[in-house]
């Protein structure tokens, strides 16, 4: 499955919650053959929950070297339940920091230049790998599958009507139309054997055997994240009596902006749950060294043309930031509720939980007032936290990892066979061996925006249509001074340029070097 896995073929790290053992004070993987694991009964396999937020910055949950000092790490419940009790991958990258390409990568293990989604436009209708994506692998491995929340951009209109439920999903609760970006007054396309209830336990939707749309209103109890929390809670409860393992994907909208019309040509800030409104009313706007960067002569031409941020710009960014971190509090409640239900139903000890965001978000850094396609750390860095049987607690793994690794890692946990040529690797070997590193480099790309980059353990080299950049991310974590023209770094530039070229068109094992 990966170059690392090929070097250590006997590691079947997480099956049945007993595959990793603490021996002689160190983490040692029990040797279980991968083929045997795949053939084992479904009852021995762990459940898997995959939580993916939308536009969540790494700095909102984890403090990193590039984070502004004022950035609040919110979500204390998730930090306690996931970070303190699991493993954080501190060098995790979204290889294409844009919603739909990133989600397609998580579903296939492929870079965007291989799965073909280079923008958000009509992504669902253009995604050519629905029949061989991750949920199909898991169904083949004996899993019951369910999706809740946002799926892919373009999942609306005729595309949802033509293929309302993609292959591999047993239960389906996907937001549709532009209402995907509404915290209230939204539609879901539902296929479910059970009713949908709100947080108060009131039944809102009866069981739906054949997929069709259901509408949610504007009551406090209709808040999108809370409805998704209730659906997940019910699903986990029902699965406790099923002998087969389950895979549950939960995709909240938060902290993505809402699409409720335009104000000064800008999207509307995300509304928090009513109970959380105003919780961060006085939070200062994080202004790190790169905020409204004064000297951008080392940046590409398109950034050099940008004016300094006005006071109105900064006020807008501040209000949006406060709304975004407030909207994450309901996600924090969702995570806590999942753990409570898993504990109450006796499933926590045999469930792996993975928490990520689809991309980061720019908030004034390098004069970029918004967006997420730039290949700077605020955009490409994100959380990857894993907790579950055999996963080290309160641990950090520093090896490079990316969203190309999500699907092969989940497949490895489940004993499933990928049906695509995956560009990523399974991360399970990193969990069991914190010093293991194959010296890989990560490709970063942004499709139609015309930039590509290579990231190794220290440097970022960006080749943009309007300029070149090199950053020493150890000495310069805020990416303030490009060294691409610095003679002292000329050898590094040559090496990274040479390594970048084959990565731009790589596929499969050629991407894992």
mmCIF file of N, CA and C in Angstrom, residues 271-335:
data_model
loop_
_atom_site.group_PDB
_atom_site.id
_atom_site.type_symbol
_atom_site.label_atom_id
_atom_site.label_comp_id
_atom_site.label_asym_id
_atom_site.label_seq_id
_atom_site.Cartn_x
_atom_site.Cartn_y
_atom_site.Cartn_z
ATOM 1 N N UNK A 271 -23.079 31.605 11.166
ATOM 2 C CA UNK A 271 -23.793 31.829 12.421
ATOM 3 C C UNK A 271 -23.479 30.696 13.393
ATOM 4 N N UNK A 272 -23.141 31.029 14.613
ATOM 5 C CA UNK A 272 -22.938 29.986 15.616
ATOM 6 C C UNK A 272 -24.276 29.438 16.073
ATOM 7 N N UNK A 273 -24.246 28.341 16.815
ATOM 8 C CA UNK A 273 -25.475 27.876 17.459
ATOM 9 C C UNK A 273 -25.997 28.998 18.349
ATOM 10 N N UNK A 274 -27.319 29.174 18.428
ATOM 11 C CA UNK A 274 -27.864 30.279 19.232
ATOM 12 C C UNK A 274 -27.296 30.347 20.646
ATOM 13 N N UNK A 275 -27.015 29.201 21.250
ATOM 14 C CA UNK A 275 -26.494 29.200 22.618
ATOM 15 C C UNK A 275 -25.072 29.760 22.698
ATOM 16 N N UNK A 276 -24.381 29.833 21.550
ATOM 17 C CA UNK A 276 -22.988 30.261 21.536
ATOM 18 C C UNK A 276 -22.800 31.665 20.973
ATOM 19 N N UNK A 277 -23.877 32.299 20.560
ATOM 20 C CA UNK A 277 -23.771 33.623 19.951
ATOM 21 C C UNK A 277 -23.160 34.613 20.945
ATOM 22 N N UNK A 278 -22.112 35.280 20.505
ATOM 23 C CA UNK A 278 -21.460 36.289 21.333
ATOM 24 C C UNK A 278 -20.420 35.757 22.297
ATOM 25 N N UNK A 279 -20.160 34.438 22.266
ATOM 26 C CA UNK A 279 -19.191 33.862 23.214
ATOM 27 C C UNK A 279 -17.802 34.476 23.034
ATOM 28 N N UNK A 280 -17.450 34.848 21.804
ATOM 29 C CA UNK A 280 -16.142 35.439 21.548
ATOM 30 C C UNK A 280 -16.287 36.860 21.001
ATOM 31 N N UNK A 281 -17.287 37.549 21.488
ATOM 32 C CA UNK A 281 -17.571 38.897 20.993
ATOM 33 C C UNK A 281 -16.359 39.821 21.128
ATOM 34 N N UNK A 282 -15.604 39.685 22.193
ATOM 35 C CA UNK A 282 -14.472 40.573 22.414
ATOM 36 C C UNK A 282 -13.134 40.004 22.014
ATOM 37 N N UNK A 283 -13.121 38.846 21.336
ATOM 38 C CA UNK A 283 -11.841 38.225 20.970
ATOM 39 C C UNK A 283 -11.071 39.115 20.002
ATOM 40 N N UNK A 284 -9.813 39.420 20.303
ATOM 41 C CA UNK A 284 -9.031 40.264 19.389
ATOM 42 C C UNK A 284 -8.694 39.529 18.098
ATOM 43 N N UNK A 285 -8.560 40.276 17.022
ATOM 44 C CA UNK A 285 -8.157 39.690 15.750
ATOM 45 C C UNK A 285 -6.693 39.270 15.823
ATOM 46 N N UNK A 286 -6.386 38.001 15.564
ATOM 47 C CA UNK A 286 -4.985 37.572 15.591
ATOM 48 C C UNK A 286 -4.194 38.266 14.477
ATOM 49 N N UNK A 287 -3.156 38.950 14.866
ATOM 50 C CA UNK A 287 -2.301 39.653 13.900
ATOM 51 C C UNK A 287 -0.862 39.209 14.108
ATOM 52 N N UNK A 288 -0.485 38.163 13.377
ATOM 53 C CA UNK A 288 0.887 37.706 13.441
ATOM 54 C C UNK A 288 1.783 38.549 12.550
ATOM 55 N N UNK A 289 3.065 38.227 12.487
ATOM 56 C CA UNK A 289 4.004 39.014 11.687
ATOM 57 C C UNK A 289 3.646 39.109 10.207
ATOM 58 N N UNK A 290 2.914 38.116 9.678
ATOM 59 C CA UNK A 290 2.575 38.147 8.250
ATOM 60 C C UNK A 290 1.267 38.883 7.971
ATOM 61 N N UNK A 291 0.548 39.300 9.016
ATOM 62 C CA UNK A 291 -0.726 39.979 8.815
ATOM 63 C C UNK A 291 -0.494 41.326 8.130
ATOM 64 N N UNK A 292 -1.223 41.558 7.030
ATOM 65 C CA UNK A 292 -1.098 42.802 6.274
ATOM 66 C C UNK A 292 0.375 43.110 6.002
ATOM 67 N N UNK A 293 1.081 42.111 5.510
ATOM 68 C CA UNK A 293 2.531 42.172 5.360
ATOM 69 C C UNK A 293 2.971 43.467 4.664
ATOM 70 N N UNK A 294 3.907 44.148 5.296
ATOM 71 C CA UNK A 294 4.336 45.454 4.805
ATOM 72 C C UNK A 294 5.148 45.348 3.525
ATOM 73 N N UNK A 295 6.127 44.469 3.507
ATOM 74 C CA UNK A 295 7.023 44.340 2.365
ATOM 75 C C UNK A 295 6.739 43.026 1.649
ATOM 76 N N UNK A 296 6.156 43.116 0.456
ATOM 77 C CA UNK A 296 5.815 41.908 -0.302
ATOM 78 C C UNK A 296 6.587 41.843 -1.618
ATOM 79 N N UNK A 297 7.738 42.527 -1.671
ATOM 80 C CA UNK A 297 8.524 42.510 -2.910
ATOM 81 C C UNK A 297 9.052 41.125 -3.234
ATOM 82 N N UNK A 298 9.142 40.247 -2.197
ATOM 83 C CA UNK A 298 9.616 38.886 -2.438
ATOM 84 C C UNK A 298 8.493 37.941 -2.838
ATOM 85 N N UNK A 299 7.257 38.433 -2.838
ATOM 86 C CA UNK A 299 6.095 37.601 -3.150
ATOM 87 C C UNK A 299 5.783 37.651 -4.647
ATOM 88 N N UNK A 300 4.956 36.728 -5.153
ATOM 89 C CA UNK A 300 4.577 36.737 -6.577
ATOM 90 C C UNK A 300 3.882 38.039 -6.960
ATOM 91 N N UNK A 301 3.856 38.303 -8.249
ATOM 92 C CA UNK A 301 3.310 39.552 -8.749
ATOM 93 C C UNK A 301 1.880 39.809 -8.350
ATOM 94 N N UNK A 302 1.038 38.761 -8.273
ATOM 95 C CA UNK A 302 -0.363 38.990 -7.938
ATOM 96 C C UNK A 302 -0.524 39.476 -6.505
ATOM 97 N N UNK A 303 0.388 39.093 -5.596
ATOM 98 C CA UNK A 303 0.323 39.599 -4.223
ATOM 99 C C UNK A 303 0.937 40.999 -4.143
ATOM 100 N N UNK A 304 1.993 41.244 -4.917
ATOM 101 C CA UNK A 304 2.588 42.577 -4.915
ATOM 102 C C UNK A 304 1.589 43.648 -5.336
ATOM 103 N N UNK A 305 0.624 43.268 -6.136
ATOM 104 C CA UNK A 305 -0.372 44.235 -6.613
ATOM 105 C C UNK A 305 -1.453 44.530 -5.574
ATOM 106 N N UNK A 306 -1.529 43.730 -4.526
ATOM 107 C CA UNK A 306 -2.585 43.919 -3.536
ATOM 108 C C UNK A 306 -2.257 45.097 -2.617
ATOM 109 N N UNK A 307 -3.257 45.943 -2.337
ATOM 110 C CA UNK A 307 -3.028 47.058 -1.415
ATOM 111 C C UNK A 307 -2.985 46.572 0.028
ATOM 112 N N UNK A 308 -2.491 47.420 0.910
ATOM 113 C CA UNK A 308 -2.548 47.130 2.336
ATOM 114 C C UNK A 308 -4.006 47.036 2.770
ATOM 115 N N UNK A 309 -4.258 46.274 3.826
ATOM 116 C CA UNK A 309 -5.621 46.092 4.314
ATOM 117 C C UNK A 309 -6.123 47.378 4.963
ATOM 118 N N UNK A 310 -7.304 47.800 4.573
ATOM 119 C CA UNK A 310 -7.906 49.002 5.144
ATOM 120 C C UNK A 310 -8.486 48.687 6.522
ATOM 121 N N UNK A 311 -8.879 49.723 7.245
ATOM 122 C CA UNK A 311 -9.518 49.505 8.547
ATOM 123 C C UNK A 311 -10.824 48.750 8.378
ATOM 124 N N UNK A 312 -11.543 49.012 7.273
ATOM 125 C CA UNK A 312 -12.785 48.270 7.006
ATOM 126 C C UNK A 312 -12.480 46.801 6.738
ATOM 127 N N UNK A 313 -11.409 46.545 5.985
ATOM 128 C CA UNK A 313 -10.997 45.156 5.739
ATOM 129 C C UNK A 313 -10.729 44.443 7.063
ATOM 130 N N UNK A 314 -9.980 45.093 7.922
ATOM 131 C CA UNK A 314 -9.586 44.469 9.180
ATOM 132 C C UNK A 314 -10.787 44.246 10.092
ATOM 133 N N UNK A 315 -11.719 45.157 10.080
ATOM 134 C CA UNK A 315 -12.929 44.971 10.885
ATOM 135 C C UNK A 315 -13.734 43.781 10.377
ATOM 136 N N UNK A 316 -13.829 43.653 9.045
ATOM 137 C CA UNK A 316 -14.568 42.527 8.478
ATOM 138 C C UNK A 316 -13.893 41.206 8.848
ATOM 139 N N UNK A 317 -12.567 41.144 8.720
ATOM 140 C CA UNK A 317 -11.824 39.927 9.052
ATOM 141 C C UNK A 317 -12.021 39.583 10.526
ATOM 142 N N UNK A 318 -12.013 40.601 11.387
ATOM 143 C CA UNK A 318 -12.203 40.367 12.819
ATOM 144 C C UNK A 318 -13.579 39.784 13.106
ATOM 145 N N UNK A 319 -14.618 40.357 12.521
ATOM 146 C CA UNK A 319 -15.977 39.850 12.753
ATOM 147 C C UNK A 319 -16.139 38.429 12.232
ATOM 148 N N UNK A 320 -15.546 38.169 11.070
ATOM 149 C CA UNK A 320 -15.633 36.817 10.515
ATOM 150 C C UNK A 320 -14.895 35.824 11.412
ATOM 151 N N UNK A 321 -13.724 36.196 11.880
ATOM 152 C CA UNK A 321 -12.955 35.331 12.778
ATOM 153 C C UNK A 321 -13.752 34.983 14.028
ATOM 154 N N UNK A 322 -14.391 35.974 14.638
ATOM 155 C CA UNK A 322 -15.185 35.712 15.835
ATOM 156 C C UNK A 322 -16.340 34.773 15.534
ATOM 157 N N UNK A 323 -16.995 34.965 14.396
ATOM 158 C CA UNK A 323 -18.099 34.073 14.017
ATOM 159 C C UNK A 323 -17.602 32.655 13.754
ATOM 160 N N UNK A 324 -16.461 32.558 13.105
ATOM 161 C CA UNK A 324 -15.925 31.234 12.782
ATOM 162 C C UNK A 324 -15.609 30.433 14.051
ATOM 163 N N UNK A 325 -14.916 31.048 14.992
ATOM 164 C CA UNK A 325 -14.556 30.276 16.186
ATOM 165 C C UNK A 325 -15.787 30.004 17.063
ATOM 166 N N UNK A 326 -16.789 30.905 17.026
ATOM 167 C CA UNK A 326 -18.032 30.611 17.743
ATOM 168 C C UNK A 326 -18.761 29.440 17.104
ATOM 169 N N UNK A 327 -18.735 29.347 15.759
ATOM 170 C CA UNK A 327 -19.441 28.246 15.084
ATOM 171 C C UNK A 327 -18.798 26.899 15.392
ATOM 172 N N UNK A 328 -17.524 26.901 15.762
ATOM 173 C CA UNK A 328 -16.846 25.638 16.082
ATOM 174 C C UNK A 328 -17.260 25.075 17.434
ATOM 175 N N UNK A 329 -17.881 25.878 18.275
ATOM 176 C CA UNK A 329 -18.278 25.386 19.593
ATOM 177 C C UNK A 329 -19.347 24.297 19.486
ATOM 178 N N UNK A 330 -20.239 24.397 18.507
ATOM 179 C CA UNK A 330 -21.238 23.336 18.311
ATOM 180 C C UNK A 330 -20.585 22.064 17.804
ATOM 181 N N UNK A 331 -19.523 22.188 17.005
ATOM 182 C CA UNK A 331 -18.766 21.002 16.587
ATOM 183 C C UNK A 331 -18.105 20.364 17.802
ATOM 184 N N UNK A 332 -17.609 21.209 18.701
ATOM 185 C CA UNK A 332 -17.025 20.712 19.944
ATOM 186 C C UNK A 332 -18.055 19.909 20.744
ATOM 187 N N UNK A 333 -19.281 20.428 20.801
ATOM 188 C CA UNK A 333 -20.357 19.695 21.484
ATOM 189 C C UNK A 333 -20.653 18.377 20.772
ATOM 190 N N UNK A 334 -20.629 18.404 19.446
ATOM 191 C CA UNK A 334 -20.874 17.184 18.661
ATOM 192 C C UNK A 334 -19.852 16.111 19.016
ATOM 193 N N UNK A 335 -18.578 16.488 19.062
ATOM 194 C CA UNK A 335 -17.531 15.512 19.384
ATOM 195 C C UNK A 335 -17.746 14.925 20.774
#
